[in-house]
Coordinates of C-alpha atoms in Angstrom, one line a residue:
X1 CA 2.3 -15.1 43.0
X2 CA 4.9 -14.9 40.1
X3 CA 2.0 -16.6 37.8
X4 CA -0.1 -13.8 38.6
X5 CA 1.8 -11.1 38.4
X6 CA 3.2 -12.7 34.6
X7 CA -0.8 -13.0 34.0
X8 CA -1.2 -9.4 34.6
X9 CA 1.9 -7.9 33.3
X10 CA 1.2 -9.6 29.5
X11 CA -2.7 -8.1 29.3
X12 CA -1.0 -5.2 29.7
X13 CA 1.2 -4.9 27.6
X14 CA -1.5 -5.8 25.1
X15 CA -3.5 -3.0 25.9
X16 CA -0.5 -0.6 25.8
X17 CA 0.3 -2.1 22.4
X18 CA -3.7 -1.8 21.2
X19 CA -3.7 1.8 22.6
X20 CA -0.8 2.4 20.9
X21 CA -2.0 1.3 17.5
X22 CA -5.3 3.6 17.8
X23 CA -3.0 7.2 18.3
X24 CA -0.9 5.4 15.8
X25 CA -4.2 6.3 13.7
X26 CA -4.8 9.6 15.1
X27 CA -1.7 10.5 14.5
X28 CA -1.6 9.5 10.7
X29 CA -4.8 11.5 10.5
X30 CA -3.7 14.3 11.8
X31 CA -1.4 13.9 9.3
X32 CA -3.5 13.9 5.9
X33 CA -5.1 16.9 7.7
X34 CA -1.5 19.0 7.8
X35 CA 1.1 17.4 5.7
X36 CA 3.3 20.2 5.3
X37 CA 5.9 18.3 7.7
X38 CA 5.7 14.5 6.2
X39 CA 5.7 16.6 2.9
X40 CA 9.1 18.4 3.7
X41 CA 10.9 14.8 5.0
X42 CA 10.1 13.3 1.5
X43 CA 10.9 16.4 -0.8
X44 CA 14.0 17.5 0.5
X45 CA 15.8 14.0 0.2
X46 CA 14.8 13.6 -3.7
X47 CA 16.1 17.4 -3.9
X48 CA 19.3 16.5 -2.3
X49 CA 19.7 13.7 -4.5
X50 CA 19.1 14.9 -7.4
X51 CA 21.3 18.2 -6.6
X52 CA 24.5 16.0 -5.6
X53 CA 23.7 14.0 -8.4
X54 CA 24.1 16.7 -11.1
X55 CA 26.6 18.6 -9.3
X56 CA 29.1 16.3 -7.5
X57 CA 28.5 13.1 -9.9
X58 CA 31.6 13.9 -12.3
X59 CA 33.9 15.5 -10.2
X60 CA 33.4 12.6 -7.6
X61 CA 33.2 9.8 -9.5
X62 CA 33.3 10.6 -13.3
X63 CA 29.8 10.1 -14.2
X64 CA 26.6 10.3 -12.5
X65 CA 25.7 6.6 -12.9
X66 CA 28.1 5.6 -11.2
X67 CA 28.1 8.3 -8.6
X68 CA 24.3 7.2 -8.6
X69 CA 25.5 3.7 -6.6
X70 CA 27.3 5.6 -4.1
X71 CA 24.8 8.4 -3.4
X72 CA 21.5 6.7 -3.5
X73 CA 22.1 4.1 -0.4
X74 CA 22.5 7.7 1.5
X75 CA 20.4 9.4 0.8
X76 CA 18.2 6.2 1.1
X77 CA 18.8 6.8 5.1
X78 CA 18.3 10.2 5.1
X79 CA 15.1 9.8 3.5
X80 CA 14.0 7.3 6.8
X81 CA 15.3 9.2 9.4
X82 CA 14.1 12.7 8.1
X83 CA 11.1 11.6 7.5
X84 CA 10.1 11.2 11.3
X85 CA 12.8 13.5 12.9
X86 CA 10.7 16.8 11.8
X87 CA 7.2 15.9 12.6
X88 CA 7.2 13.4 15.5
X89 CA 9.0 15.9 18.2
X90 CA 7.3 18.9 17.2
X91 CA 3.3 16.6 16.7
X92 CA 3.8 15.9 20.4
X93 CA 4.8 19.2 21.6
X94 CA 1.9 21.1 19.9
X95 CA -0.4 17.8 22.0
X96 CA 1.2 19.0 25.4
X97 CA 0.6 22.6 24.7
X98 CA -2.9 22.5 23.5
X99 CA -4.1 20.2 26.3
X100 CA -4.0 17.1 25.0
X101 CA -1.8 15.4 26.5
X102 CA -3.7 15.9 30.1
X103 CA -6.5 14.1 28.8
X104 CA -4.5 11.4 27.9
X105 CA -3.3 11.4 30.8
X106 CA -6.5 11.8 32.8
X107 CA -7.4 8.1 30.6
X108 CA -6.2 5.0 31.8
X109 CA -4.0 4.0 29.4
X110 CA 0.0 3.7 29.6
X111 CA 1.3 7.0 29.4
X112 CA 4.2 4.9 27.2
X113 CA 1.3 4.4 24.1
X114 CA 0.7 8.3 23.1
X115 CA 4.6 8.2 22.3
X116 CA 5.0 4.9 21.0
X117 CA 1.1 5.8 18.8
X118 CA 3.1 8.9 17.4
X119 CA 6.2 6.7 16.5
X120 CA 4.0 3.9 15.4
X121 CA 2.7 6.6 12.4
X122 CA 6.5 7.2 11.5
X123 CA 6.8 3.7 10.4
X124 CA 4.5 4.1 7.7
X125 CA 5.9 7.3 6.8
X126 CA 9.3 5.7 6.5
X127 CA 7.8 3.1 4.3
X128 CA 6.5 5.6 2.0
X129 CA 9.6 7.6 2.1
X130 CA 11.9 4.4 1.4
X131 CA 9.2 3.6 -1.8
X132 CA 9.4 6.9 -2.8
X133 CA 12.8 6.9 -2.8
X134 CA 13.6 4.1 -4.8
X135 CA 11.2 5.1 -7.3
X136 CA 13.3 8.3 -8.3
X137 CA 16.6 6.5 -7.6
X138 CA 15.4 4.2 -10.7
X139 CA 14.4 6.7 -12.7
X140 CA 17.4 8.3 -12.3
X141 CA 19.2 4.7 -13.0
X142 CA 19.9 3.5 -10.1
X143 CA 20.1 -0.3 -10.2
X144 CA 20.3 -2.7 -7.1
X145 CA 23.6 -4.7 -7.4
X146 CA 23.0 -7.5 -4.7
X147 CA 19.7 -9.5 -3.7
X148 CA 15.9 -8.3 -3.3
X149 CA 16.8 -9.9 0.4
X150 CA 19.7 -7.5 0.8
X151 CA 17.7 -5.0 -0.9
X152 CA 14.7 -5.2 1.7
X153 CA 18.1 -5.7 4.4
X154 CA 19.1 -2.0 3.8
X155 CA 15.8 -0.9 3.4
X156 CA 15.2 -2.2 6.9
X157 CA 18.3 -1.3 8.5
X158 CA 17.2 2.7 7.2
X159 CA 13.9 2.5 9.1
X160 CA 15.2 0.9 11.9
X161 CA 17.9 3.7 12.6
X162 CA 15.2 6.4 11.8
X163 CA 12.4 4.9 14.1
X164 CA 15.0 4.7 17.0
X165 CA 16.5 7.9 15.8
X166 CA 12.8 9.6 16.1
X167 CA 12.9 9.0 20.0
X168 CA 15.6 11.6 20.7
X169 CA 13.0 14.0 18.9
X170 CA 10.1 13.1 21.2
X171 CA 12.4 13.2 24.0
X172 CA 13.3 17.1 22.6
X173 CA 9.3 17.2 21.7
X174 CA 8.4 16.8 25.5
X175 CA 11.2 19.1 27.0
X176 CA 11.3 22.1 24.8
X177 CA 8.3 24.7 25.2
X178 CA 7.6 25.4 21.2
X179 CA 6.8 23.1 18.1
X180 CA 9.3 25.8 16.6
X181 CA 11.9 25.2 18.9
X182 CA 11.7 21.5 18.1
X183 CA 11.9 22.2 14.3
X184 CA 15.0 24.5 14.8
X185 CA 16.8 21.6 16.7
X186 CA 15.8 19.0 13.8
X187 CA 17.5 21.0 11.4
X188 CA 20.4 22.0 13.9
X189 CA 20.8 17.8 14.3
X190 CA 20.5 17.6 10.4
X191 CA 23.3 19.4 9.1
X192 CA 26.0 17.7 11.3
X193 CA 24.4 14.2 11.6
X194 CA 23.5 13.2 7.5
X195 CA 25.2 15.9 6.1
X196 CA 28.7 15.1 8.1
X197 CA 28.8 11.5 7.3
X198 CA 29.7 9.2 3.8
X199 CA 26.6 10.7 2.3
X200 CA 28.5 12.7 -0.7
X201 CA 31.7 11.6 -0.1
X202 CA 34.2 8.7 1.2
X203 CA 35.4 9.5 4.7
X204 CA 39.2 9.3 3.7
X205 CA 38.3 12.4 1.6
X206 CA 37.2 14.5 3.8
X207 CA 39.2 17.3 5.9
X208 CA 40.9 15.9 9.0
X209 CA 38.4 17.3 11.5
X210 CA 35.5 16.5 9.5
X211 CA 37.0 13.0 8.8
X212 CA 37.4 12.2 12.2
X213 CA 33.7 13.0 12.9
X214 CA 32.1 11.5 9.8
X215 CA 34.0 8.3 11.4
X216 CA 32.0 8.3 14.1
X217 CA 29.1 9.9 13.6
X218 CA 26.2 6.5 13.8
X219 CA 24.7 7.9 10.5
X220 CA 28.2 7.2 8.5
X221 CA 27.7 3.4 9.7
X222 CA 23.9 3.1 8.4
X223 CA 25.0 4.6 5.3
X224 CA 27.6 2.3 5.1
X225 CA 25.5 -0.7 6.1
X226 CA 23.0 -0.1 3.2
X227 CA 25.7 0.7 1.0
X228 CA 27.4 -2.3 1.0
X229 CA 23.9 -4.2 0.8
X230 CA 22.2 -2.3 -2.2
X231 CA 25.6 -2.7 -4.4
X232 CA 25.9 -6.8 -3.2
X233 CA 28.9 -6.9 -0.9
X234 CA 27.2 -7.3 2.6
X235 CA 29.5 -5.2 5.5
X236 CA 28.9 -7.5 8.6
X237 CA 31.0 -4.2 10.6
X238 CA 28.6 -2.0 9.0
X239 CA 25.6 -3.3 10.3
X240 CA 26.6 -4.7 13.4
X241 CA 27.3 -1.0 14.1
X242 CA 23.7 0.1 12.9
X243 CA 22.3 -2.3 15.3
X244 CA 24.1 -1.2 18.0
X245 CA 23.5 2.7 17.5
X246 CA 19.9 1.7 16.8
X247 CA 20.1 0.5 20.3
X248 CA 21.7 3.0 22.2
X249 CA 19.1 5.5 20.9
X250 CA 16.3 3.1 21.9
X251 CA 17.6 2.1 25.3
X252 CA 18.4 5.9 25.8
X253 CA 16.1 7.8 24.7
X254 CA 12.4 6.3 25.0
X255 CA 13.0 5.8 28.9
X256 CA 13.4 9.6 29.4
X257 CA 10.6 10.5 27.2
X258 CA 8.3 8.2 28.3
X259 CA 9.7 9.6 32.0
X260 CA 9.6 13.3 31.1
X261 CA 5.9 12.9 29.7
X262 CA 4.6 11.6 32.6
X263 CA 6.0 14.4 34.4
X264 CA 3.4 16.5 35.4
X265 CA 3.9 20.2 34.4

C-alpha cells in the first residue's frame, strides 16, 4: 500500500509541476501583451537609485562612489521583490474576476499550479530585473568587492526573498475583490517594508521608532545579507535570517492561497 500510494503521489507532483510551467508561459505572455506592471517594477528601482544616489550620496557618505557600495545591494532587493509584488497579486485577481479561474478549475489539474504558473513567470522577471540592475549599478560605478560566487550568492538571496515575498500578494490577489485594490496594498506594503529598512541609511541612524522597526523588518536582513556579499565580507547572521524570513513567508503564505483559491465563490 505505502508503495502505491508513493507511486501515485510522485506522478503527481509531476504533472502539477508540468502544469505549472505551461501558465508559467501564459503568464509571461500575458505579459509581453501588457507590460505596464513588469515595466513599473524595473523603472522605479533604477529611479530610486539613481535619485538617492545624487541626493543622499554626499551627505551620507561623502561621495557618491562610495555611497554607490552601500546603496546598490538595496536597491538590488528591491528591484527582485518589486518586480513580482505589483503584478503577480493583481494578474490573478483580474483571472478570478474575468472567469478564468473557473475553468481552471473546471480542468483537472492541481488547483496549486495556476498560483505556482504565475509565480513561476516572476522568476524570470526577477532575473531580468537583477541583470538590469547591475547593468546601471556599473554604469554608475558600482564595482563588486567579493567573489562572482558571492556575487551570484546575493543575487540569489534577492530572488529568493522576492519569489516567497510574491506569495503574500497572491494570497492578497485571491482575497481582495479589485486588481486596484491589490495595487493600492503593494504600494501600502512598499513604503514601510523597502523603504523602512537599511536601504538609504544604517539602522543606528535612524530615529528611535523607525530604528527599532528597520531592525526587524525581514527586508533590513536581505539587504544586509547582499550587502555584506557584494562588498566581500560574507554576514552568516544576515543570511541565516534571509532564509528563515524567506521561509516563513513560504510556509505561510502559499498554503492559504492555494486554500483561498480553491474556495469556491
Amino acid at each position: 500500500m505505502t508503495t502505491t500510494l508513493s507511486g501515485t503521489a510522485r506522478p503527481r507532483r509531476l504533472a502539477t509541476l508540468r502544469h505549472s510551467v505551461v501558465l508559467a508561459q501564459r503568464s509571461l505572455a500575458k505579459t509581453t501583451r501588457n507590460p505596464g506592471p513588469v515595466m513599473n517594477g524595473l523603472v522605479t528601482p533604477a529611479l530610486f537609485m539613481i535619485l538617492f544616489l545624487y541626493l543622499f550620496g554626499r551627505p551620507v557618505a561623502g561621495s557618491t562612489a562610495g555611497y554607490l557600495q552601500y546603496l546598490f545591494p538595496g536597491i538590488l532587493v528591491m528591484g527582485a521583490g518589486l518586480a513580482g509584488m505589483i503584478s503577480t497579486g493583481s494578474a490573478i485577481n483580474l483571472d478570478l474576476k474575468n472567469g478564468v479561474t473557473d475553468r481552471f478549475r473546471s480542468l483537472p489539474i492541481s488547483r496549486t499550479a495556476p498560483l505556482l504558473g504565475s509565480v513561476m513567470a516572476d522568476i524570470l522577471r526577477y532575473l531580468i530585473a537583477v541583470a538590469i540592475l547591475f547593468a546601471i549599478g556599473a554604469l554608475l560605478g558600482f564595482r563588486i568587492q567579493g567573489s562572482v560566487l558571492a556575487a551570484l550568492g546575493a543575487a540569489g538571496l534577492a530572488i529568493l526573498f522576492g519569489f516567497c515575498l510574491s506569495w503574500l500578494t497572491v494570497f492578497i490577489g485571491v482575497l481582495v475583490k479589485s486588481a486596484d485594490a491589490v495595487l493600492a496594498f503593494s504600494f501600502v506594503a512598499f513604503l514601510p517594508l523597502q523603504l523602512g529598512s537599511s536601504l538609504a541609511a544604517p539602522t543606528d541612524t535612524l530615529p528611535g521608532w523607525l530604528h527599532a522597526w528597520a531592525d526587524i523588518n525581514p527586508v533590513t536582513h536581505v539587504m544586509n545579507a547582499c550587502r555584506a556579499l557584494l562588498n566581500g565580507t560574507p554576514d552568516a547572521g544576515s543570511i541565516n535570517l534571509t532564509l528563515l524570513w524567506s521561509a516563513i513567508l513560504f510556509v505561510i503564505f502559499c498554503p492559504l492561497s492555494v486554500r483561498a483559491y480553491g474556495r469556491p465563490e
